[in-house]
PDB file of C-alpha atoms in Angstrom:
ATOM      1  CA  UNK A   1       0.000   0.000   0.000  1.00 82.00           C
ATOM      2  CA  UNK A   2       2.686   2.345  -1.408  1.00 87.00           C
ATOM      3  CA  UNK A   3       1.422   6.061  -1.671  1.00 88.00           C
ATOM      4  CA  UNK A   4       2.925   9.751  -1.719  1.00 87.00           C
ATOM      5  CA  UNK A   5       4.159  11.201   1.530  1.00 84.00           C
ATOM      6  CA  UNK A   6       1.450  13.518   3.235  1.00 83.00           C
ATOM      7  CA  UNK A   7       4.005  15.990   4.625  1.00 84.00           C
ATOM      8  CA  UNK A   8       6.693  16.551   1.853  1.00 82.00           C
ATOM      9  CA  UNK A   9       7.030  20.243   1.681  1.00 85.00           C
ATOM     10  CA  UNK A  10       9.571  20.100  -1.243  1.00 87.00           C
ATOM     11  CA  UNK A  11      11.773  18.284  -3.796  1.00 74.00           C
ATOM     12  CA  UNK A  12       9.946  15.998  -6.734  1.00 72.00           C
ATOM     13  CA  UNK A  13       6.578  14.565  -5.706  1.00 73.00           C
ATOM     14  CA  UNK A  14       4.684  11.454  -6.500  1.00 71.00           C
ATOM     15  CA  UNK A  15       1.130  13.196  -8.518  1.00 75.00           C
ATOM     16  CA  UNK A  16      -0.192  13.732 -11.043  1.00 74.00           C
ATOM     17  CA  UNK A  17       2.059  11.184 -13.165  1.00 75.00           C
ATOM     18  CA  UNK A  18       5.028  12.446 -11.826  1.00 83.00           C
ATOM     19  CA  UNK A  19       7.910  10.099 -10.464  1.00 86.00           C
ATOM     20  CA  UNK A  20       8.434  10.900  -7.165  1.00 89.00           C
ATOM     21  CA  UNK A  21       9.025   9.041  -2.902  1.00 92.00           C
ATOM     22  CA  UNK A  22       6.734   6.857  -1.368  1.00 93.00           C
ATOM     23  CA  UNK A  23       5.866   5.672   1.518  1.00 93.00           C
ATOM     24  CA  UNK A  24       4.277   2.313   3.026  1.00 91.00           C
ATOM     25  CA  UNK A  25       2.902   3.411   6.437  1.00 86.00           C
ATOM     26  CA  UNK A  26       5.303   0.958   8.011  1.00 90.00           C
ATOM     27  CA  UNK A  27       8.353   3.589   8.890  1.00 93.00           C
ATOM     28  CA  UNK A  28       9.949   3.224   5.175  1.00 95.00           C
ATOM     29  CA  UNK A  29      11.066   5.681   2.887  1.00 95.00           C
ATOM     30  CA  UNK A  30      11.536   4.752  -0.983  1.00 95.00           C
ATOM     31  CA  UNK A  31      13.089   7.684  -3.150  1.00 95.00           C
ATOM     32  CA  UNK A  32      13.596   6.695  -6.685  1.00 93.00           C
ATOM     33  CA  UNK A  33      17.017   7.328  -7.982  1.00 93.00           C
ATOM     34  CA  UNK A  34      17.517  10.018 -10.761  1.00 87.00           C
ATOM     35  CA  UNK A  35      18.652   8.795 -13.785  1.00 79.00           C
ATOM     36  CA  UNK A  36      21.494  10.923 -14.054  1.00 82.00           C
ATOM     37  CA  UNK A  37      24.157  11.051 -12.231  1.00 87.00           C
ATOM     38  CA  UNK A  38      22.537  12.312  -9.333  1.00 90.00           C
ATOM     39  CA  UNK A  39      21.099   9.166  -8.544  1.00 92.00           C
ATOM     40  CA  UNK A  40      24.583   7.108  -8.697  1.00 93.00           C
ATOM     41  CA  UNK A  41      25.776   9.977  -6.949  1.00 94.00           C
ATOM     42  CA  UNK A  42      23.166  10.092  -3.775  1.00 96.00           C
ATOM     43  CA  UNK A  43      23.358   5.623  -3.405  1.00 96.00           C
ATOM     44  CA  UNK A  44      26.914   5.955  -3.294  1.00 96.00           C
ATOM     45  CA  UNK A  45      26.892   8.479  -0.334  1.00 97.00           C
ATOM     46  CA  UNK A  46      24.462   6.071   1.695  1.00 97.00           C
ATOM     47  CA  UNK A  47      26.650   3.498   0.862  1.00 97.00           C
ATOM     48  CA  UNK A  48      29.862   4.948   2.045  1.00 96.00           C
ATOM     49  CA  UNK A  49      27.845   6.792   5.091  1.00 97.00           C
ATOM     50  CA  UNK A  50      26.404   3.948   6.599  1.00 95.00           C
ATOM     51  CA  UNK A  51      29.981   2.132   6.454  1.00 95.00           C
ATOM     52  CA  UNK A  52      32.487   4.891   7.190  1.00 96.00           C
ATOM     53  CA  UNK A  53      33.694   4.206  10.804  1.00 96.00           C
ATOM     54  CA  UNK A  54      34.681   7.644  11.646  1.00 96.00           C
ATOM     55  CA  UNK A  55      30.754   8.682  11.664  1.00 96.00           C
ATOM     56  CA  UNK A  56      30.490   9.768  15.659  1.00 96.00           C
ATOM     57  CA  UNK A  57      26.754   7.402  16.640  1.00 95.00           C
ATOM     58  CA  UNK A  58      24.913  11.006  17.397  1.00 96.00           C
ATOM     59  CA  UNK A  59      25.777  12.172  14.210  1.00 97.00           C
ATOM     60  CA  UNK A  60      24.323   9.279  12.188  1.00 97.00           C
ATOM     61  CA  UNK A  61      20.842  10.203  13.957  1.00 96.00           C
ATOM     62  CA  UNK A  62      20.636  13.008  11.835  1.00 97.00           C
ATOM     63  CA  UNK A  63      20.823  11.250   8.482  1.00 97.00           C
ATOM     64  CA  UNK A  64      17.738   8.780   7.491  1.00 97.00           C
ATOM     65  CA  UNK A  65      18.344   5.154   8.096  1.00 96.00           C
ATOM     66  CA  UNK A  66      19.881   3.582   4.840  1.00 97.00           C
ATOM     67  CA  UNK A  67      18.273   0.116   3.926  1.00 96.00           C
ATOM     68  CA  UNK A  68      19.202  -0.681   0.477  1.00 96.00           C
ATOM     69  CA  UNK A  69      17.575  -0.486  -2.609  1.00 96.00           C
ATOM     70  CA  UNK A  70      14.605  -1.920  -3.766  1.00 95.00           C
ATOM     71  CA  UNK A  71      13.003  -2.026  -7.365  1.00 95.00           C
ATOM     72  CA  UNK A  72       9.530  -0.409  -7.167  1.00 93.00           C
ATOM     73  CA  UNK A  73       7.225  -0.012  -9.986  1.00 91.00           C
ATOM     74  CA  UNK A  74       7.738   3.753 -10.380  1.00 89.00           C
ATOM     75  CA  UNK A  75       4.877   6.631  -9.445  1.00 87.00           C
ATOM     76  CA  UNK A  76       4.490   7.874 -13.102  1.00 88.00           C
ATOM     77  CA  UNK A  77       3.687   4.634 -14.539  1.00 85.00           C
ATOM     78  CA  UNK A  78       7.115   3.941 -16.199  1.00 87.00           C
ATOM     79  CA  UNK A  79       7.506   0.238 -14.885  1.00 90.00           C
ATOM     80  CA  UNK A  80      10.117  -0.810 -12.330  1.00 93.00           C
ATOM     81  CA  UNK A  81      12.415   1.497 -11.147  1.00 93.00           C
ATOM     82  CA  UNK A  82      15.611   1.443  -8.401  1.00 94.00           C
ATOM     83  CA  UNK A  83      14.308   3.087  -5.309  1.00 95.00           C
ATOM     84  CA  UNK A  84      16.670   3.697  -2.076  1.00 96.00           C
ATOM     85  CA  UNK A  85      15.105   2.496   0.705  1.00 97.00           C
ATOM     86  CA  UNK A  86      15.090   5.002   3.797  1.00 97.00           C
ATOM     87  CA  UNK A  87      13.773   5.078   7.156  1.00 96.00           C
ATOM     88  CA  UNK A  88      10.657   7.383   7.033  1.00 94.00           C
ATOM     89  CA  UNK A  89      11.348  10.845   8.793  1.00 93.00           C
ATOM     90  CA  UNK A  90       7.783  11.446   9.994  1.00 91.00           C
ATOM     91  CA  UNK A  91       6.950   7.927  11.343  1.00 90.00           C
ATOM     92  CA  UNK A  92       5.431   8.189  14.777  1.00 88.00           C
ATOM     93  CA  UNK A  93       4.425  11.729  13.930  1.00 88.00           C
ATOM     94  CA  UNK A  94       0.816  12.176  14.196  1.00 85.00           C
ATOM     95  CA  UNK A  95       0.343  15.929  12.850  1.00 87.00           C
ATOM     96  CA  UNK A  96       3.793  17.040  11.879  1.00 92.00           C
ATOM     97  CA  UNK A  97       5.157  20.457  11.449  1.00 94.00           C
ATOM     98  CA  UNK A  98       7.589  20.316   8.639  1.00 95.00           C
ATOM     99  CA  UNK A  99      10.376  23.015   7.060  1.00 97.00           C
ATOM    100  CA  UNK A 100      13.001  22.866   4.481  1.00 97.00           C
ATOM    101  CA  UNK A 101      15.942  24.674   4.560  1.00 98.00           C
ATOM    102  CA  UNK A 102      18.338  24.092   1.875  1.00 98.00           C
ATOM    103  CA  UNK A 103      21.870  25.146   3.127  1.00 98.00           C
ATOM    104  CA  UNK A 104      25.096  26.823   1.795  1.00 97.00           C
ATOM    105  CA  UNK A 105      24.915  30.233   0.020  1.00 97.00           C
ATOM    106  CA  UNK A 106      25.788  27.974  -3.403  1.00 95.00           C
ATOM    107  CA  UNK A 107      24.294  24.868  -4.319  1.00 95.00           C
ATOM    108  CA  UNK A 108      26.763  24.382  -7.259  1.00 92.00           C
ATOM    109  CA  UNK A 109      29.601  22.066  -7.038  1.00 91.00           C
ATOM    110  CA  UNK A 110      32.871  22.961  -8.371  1.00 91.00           C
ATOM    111  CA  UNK A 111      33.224  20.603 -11.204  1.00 88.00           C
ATOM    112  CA  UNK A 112      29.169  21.282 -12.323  1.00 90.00           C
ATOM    113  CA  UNK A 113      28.421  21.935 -15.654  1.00 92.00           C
ATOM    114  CA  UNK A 114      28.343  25.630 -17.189  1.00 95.00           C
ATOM    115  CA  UNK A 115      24.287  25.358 -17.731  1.00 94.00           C
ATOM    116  CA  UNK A 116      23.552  23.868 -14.259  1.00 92.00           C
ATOM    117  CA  UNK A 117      25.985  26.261 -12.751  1.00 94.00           C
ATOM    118  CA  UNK A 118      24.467  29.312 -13.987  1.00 95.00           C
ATOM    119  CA  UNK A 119      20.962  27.426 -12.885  1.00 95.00           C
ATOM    120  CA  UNK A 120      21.833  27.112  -9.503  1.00 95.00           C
ATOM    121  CA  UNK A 121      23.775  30.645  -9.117  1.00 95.00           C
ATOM    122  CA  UNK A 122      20.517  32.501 -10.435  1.00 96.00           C
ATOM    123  CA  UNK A 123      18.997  30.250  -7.856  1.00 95.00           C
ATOM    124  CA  UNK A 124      21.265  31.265  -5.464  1.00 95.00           C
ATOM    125  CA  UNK A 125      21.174  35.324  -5.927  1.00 96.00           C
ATOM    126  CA  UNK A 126      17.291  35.664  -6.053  1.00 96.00           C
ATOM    127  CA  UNK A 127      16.822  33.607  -2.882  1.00 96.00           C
ATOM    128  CA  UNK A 128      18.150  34.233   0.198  1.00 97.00           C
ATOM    129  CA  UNK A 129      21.175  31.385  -0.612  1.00 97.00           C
ATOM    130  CA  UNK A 130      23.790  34.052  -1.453  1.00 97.00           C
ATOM    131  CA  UNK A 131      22.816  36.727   1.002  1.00 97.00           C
ATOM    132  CA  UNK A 132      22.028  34.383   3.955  1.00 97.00           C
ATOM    133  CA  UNK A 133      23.660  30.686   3.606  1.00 97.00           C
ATOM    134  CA  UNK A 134      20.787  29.311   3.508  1.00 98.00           C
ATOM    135  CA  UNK A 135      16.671  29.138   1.844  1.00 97.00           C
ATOM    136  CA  UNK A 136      13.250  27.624   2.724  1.00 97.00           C
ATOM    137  CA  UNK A 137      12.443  25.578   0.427  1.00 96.00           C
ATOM    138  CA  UNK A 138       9.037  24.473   1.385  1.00 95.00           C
ATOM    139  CA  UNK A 139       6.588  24.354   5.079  1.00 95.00           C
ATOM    140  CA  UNK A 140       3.787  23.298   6.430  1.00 93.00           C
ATOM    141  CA  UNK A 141       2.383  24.444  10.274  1.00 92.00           C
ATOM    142  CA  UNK A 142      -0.148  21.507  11.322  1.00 86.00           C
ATOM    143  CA  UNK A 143      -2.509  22.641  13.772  1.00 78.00           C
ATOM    144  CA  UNK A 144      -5.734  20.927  15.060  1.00 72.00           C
ATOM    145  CA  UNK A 145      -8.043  22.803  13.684  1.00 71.00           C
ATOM    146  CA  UNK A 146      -6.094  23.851  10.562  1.00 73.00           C
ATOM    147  CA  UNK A 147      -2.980  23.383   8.329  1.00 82.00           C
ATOM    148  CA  UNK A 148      -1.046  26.407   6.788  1.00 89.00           C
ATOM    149  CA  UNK A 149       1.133  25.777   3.636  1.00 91.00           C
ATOM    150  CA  UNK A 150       2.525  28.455   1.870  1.00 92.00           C
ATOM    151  CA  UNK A 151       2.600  27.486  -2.468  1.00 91.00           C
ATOM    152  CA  UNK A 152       5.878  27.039  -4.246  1.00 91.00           C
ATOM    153  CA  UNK A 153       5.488  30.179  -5.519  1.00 93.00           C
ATOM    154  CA  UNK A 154       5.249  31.924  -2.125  1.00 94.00           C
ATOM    155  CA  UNK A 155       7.953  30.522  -1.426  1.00 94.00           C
ATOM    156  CA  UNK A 156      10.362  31.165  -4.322  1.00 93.00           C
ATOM    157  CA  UNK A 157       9.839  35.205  -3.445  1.00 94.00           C
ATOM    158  CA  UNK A 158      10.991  35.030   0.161  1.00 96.00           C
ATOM    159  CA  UNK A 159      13.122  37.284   0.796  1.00 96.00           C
ATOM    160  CA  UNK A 160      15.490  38.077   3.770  1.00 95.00           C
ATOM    161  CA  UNK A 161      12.851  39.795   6.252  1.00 95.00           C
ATOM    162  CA  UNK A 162      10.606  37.089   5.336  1.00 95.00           C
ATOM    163  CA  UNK A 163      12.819  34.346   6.082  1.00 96.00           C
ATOM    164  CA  UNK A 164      12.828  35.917  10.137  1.00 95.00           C
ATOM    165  CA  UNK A 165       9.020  36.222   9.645  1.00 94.00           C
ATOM    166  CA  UNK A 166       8.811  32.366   8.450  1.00 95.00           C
ATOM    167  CA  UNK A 167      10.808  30.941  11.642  1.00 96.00           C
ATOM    168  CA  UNK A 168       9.090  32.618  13.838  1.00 95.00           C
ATOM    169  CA  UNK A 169       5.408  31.802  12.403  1.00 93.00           C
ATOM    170  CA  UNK A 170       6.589  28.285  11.884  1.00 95.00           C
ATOM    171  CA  UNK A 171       6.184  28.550  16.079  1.00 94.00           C
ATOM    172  CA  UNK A 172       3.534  30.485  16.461  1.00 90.00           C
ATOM    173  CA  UNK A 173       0.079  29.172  17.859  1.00 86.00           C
ATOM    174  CA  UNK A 174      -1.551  31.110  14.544  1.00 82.00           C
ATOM    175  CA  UNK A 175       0.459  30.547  11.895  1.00 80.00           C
ATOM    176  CA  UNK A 176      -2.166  30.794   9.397  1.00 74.00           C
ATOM    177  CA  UNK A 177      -2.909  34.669  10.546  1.00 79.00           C
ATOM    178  CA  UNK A 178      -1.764  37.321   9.306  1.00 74.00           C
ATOM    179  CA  UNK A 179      -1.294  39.062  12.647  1.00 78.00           C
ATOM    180  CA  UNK A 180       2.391  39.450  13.723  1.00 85.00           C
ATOM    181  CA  UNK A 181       3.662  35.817  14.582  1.00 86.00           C
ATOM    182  CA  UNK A 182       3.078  35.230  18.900  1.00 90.00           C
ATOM    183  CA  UNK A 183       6.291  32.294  18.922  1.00 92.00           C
ATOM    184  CA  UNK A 184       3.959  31.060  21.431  1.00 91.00           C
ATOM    185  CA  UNK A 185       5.801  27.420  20.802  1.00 93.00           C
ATOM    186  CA  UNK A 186       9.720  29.145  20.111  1.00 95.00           C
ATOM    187  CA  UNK A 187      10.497  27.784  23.512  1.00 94.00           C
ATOM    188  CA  UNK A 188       9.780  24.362  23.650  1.00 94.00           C
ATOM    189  CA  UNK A 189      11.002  24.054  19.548  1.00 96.00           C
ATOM    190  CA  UNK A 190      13.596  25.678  19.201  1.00 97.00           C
ATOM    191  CA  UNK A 191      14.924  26.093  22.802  1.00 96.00           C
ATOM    192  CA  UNK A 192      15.893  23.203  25.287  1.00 94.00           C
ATOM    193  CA  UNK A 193      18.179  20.221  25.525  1.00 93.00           C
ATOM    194  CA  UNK A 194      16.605  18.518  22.879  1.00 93.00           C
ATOM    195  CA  UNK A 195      15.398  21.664  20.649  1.00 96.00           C
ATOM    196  CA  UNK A 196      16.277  22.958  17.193  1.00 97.00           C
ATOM    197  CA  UNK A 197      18.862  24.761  18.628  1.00 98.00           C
ATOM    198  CA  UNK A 198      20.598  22.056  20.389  1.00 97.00           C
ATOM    199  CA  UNK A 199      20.492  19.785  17.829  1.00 97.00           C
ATOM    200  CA  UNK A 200      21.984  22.553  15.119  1.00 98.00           C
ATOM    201  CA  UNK A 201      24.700  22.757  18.114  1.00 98.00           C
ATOM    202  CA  UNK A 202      25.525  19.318  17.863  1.00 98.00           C
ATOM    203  CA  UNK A 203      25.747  19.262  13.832  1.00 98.00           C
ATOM    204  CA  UNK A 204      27.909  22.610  13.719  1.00 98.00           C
ATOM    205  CA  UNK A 205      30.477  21.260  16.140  1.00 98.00           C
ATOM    206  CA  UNK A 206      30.788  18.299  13.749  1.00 98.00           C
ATOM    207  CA  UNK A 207      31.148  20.372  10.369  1.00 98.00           C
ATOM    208  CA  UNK A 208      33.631  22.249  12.463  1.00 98.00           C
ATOM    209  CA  UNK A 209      35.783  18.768  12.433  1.00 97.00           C
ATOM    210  CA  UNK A 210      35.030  16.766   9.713  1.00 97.00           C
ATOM    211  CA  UNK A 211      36.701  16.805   6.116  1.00 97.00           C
ATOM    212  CA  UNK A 212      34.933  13.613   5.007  1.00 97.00           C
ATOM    213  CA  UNK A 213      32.243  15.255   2.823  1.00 97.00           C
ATOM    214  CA  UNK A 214      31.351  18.518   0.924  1.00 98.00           C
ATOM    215  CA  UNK A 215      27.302  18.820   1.338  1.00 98.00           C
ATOM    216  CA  UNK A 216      25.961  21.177  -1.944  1.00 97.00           C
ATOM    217  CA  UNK A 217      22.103  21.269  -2.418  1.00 95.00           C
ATOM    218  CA  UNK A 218      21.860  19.549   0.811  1.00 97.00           C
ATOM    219  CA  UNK A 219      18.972  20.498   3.272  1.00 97.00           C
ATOM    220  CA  UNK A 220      18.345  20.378   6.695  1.00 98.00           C
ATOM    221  CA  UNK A 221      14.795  19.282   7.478  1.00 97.00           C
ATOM    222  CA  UNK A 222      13.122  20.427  11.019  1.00 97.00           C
ATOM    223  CA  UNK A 223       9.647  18.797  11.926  1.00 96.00           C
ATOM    224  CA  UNK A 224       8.223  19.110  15.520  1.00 94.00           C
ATOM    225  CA  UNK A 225       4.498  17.475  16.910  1.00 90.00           C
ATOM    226  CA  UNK A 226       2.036  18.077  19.749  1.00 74.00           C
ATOM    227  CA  UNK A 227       1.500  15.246  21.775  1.00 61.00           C
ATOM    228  CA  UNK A 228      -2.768  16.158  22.649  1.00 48.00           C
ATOM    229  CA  UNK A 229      -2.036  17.422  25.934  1.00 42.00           C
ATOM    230  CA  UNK A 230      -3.360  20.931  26.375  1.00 44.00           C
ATOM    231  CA  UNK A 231      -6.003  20.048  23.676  1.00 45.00           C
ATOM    232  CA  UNK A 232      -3.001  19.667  21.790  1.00 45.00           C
ATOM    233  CA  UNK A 233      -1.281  22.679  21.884  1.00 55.00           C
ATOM    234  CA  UNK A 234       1.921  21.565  23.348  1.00 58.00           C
ATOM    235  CA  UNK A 235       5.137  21.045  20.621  1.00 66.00           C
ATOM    236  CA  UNK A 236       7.095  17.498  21.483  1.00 67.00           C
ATOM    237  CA  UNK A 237       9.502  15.270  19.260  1.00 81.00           C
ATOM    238  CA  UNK A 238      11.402  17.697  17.775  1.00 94.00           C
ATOM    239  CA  UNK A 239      13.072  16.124  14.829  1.00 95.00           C
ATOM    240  CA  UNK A 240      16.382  17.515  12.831  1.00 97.00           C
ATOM    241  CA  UNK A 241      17.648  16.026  10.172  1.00 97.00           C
ATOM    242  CA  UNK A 242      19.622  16.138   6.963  1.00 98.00           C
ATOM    243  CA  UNK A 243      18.318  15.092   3.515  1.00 97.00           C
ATOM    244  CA  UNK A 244      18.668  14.932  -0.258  1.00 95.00           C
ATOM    245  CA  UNK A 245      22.456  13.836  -1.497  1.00 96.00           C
ATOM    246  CA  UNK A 246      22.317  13.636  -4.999  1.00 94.00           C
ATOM    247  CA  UNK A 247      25.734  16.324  -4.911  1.00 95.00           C
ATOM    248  CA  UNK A 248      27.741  15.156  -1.917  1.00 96.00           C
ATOM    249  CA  UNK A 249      31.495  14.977  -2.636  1.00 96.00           C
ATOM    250  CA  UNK A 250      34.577  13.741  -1.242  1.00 96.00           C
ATOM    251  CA  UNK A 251      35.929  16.057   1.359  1.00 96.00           C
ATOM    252  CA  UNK A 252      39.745  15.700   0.459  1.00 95.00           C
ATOM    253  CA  UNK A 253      40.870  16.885   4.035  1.00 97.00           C
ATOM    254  CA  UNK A 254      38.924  19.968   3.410  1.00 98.00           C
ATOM    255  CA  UNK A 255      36.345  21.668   6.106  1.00 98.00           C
ATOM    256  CA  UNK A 256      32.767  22.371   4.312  1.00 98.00           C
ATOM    257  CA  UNK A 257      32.777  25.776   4.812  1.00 98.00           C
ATOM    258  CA  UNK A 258      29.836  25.823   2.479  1.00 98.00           C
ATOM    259  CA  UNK A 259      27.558  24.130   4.424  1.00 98.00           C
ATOM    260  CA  UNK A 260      29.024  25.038   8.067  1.00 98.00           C
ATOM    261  CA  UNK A 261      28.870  28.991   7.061  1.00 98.00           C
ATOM    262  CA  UNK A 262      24.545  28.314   6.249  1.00 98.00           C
ATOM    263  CA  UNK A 263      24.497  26.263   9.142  1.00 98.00           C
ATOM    264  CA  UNK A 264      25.726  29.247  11.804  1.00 98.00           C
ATOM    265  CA  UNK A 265      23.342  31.335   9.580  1.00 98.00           C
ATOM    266  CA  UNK A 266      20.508  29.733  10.339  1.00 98.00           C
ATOM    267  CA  UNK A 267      21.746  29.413  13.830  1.00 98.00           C
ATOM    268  CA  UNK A 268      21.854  32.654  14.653  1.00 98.00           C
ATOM    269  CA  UNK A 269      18.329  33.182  13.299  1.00 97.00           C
ATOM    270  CA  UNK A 270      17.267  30.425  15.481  1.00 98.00           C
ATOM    271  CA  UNK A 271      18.944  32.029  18.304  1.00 97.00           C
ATOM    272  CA  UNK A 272      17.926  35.415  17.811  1.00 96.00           C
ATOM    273  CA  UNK A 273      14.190  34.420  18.129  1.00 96.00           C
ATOM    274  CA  UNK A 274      14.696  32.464  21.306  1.00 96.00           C
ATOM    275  CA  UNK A 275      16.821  35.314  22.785  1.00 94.00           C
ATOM    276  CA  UNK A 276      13.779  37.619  21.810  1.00 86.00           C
ATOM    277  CA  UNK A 277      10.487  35.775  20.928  1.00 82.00           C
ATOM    278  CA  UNK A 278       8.196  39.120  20.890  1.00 77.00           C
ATOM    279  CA  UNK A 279      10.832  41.261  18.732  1.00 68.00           C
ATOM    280  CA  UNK A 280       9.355  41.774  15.321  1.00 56.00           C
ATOM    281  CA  UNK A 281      12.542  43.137  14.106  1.00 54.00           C
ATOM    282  CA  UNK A 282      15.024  41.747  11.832  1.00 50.00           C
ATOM    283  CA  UNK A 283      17.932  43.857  12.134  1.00 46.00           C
ATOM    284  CA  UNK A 284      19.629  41.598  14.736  1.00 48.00           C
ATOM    285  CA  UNK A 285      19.417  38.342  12.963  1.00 45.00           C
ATOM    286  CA  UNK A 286      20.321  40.146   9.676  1.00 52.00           C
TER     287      UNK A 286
END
């Protein structure tokens, strides 16, 4: 009983004939491989991930669960095609909060081609990529009584005052008003032992160190719950990850400063609205 996930906020979906994940209900993820070289590209990373020794155990619970491949007949109809099988990042989630932030102020690799680097770098300058180190690149705010989901195209125009706006609405008790965003749930996301924060603490000490790989077009995905006490209204299971691959390269000894500089971006953000929950300002986390 394959179908599409209910809470992908970006990247290729499975409608409308389109070939795209699935899930099975069951905790498993399966992401067909692109028949470029992005797919070759993204299973060999699993593959050399999930058996590289020098991976500290913390740090391997932010990457999905690699279980192989499987062949799948594909979502558009095509026949069977090569899936990697992942563990599902929303399993035991019952009304998941979900945002997409893809991270480094390029998402080109060095030896890219001259058409999909001139893609990505016009990519890069009209988002907030090359100003901040990082971009949303999808959300959704699940509340009881309603879900908020901003289109692609909403999305694509963000700029760098909206991007503050976003993370603190993403926390906010109304995010589908458009009455200044309350944070009302900044605290218990984004602050604590096991908050956003924390867990953006723990990855940027390990970027800090490692030289293994270079992460471009990579994205760090942040989903939170509420557990039904307080009718609901209380934020548990805070969940940070790190998904799509397809460009990882060898690190050659080399720190990703790429990555690491969108990842104390987006920290400082983070931090900035936890410092100040009620400021409706930007100019501190700009």
């Amino acid at each position: 009983m394959l179908k599409p996930p209910e809470h992908q906020v970006a990247g290729h979906q499975a409608r409308d004939g389109r070939l795209g994940p699935v899930v099975d209900g069951s905790g498993l993820f399966y992401k067909p491989l692109q028949s470029d070289d992005r797919g070759a590209n993204e299973l060999t990373f699993y593959t050399s991930f999930s058996s590289e020794p020098r991976i500290p155990t913390r740090i391997r619970s932010f990457f999905p669960g690699f279980q192989g491949t499987q062949l799948l007949h594909a979502s558009d109809g095509s026949g069977l095609h090569p899936h990697l099988v992942l563990d599902d990042l929303f399993a035991g989630l019952r009304l998941p909060s979900v945002i997409d932030l893809k991270i480094g102020s390029r998402t080109w690799f060095p030896s890219a081609p001259e058409d999909y680097f001139r893609k990505c770098l016009a990519k890069d300058r009209k988002s907030t990529s090359a100003l901040l180190g990082f971009r949303i690149s999808g959300l959704q705010v699940n509340d009881e009584d309603c879900r908020w989901r901003p289109s692609h195209d909403e999305v694509r125009q963000f700029n760098a005052k909206d991007v503050f706006r976003i993370l603190r609405r993403f926390v906010s008790s109304d995010p589908a008003s458009d009455c200044e965003p309350n944070c009302a749930f900044a605290s218990a996301v984004y602050g604590g032992a096991e908050g956003v924060l924390a867990q953006l603490l723990e990855l940027k000490a390990w970027f800090e160190d490692q030289t293994l790989f270079h992460f471009y077009s990579a994205s760090v995905l942040v989903a939170y719950d509420k557990d039904g006490s307080q009718d609901g209204r209380r934020p548990n299971r805070v969940r940070v990850r790190l998904v799509d691959f397809a460009h990882v390269l060898d690190g050659n000894g080399v720190i990703d400063h790429n990555f690491l500089g969108g990842l104390c971006s987006l920290i400082k953000f983070i931090s900035n609205i936890l410092k100040d929950p009620d400021n409706i300002s930007n100019s501190n986390a700009l």
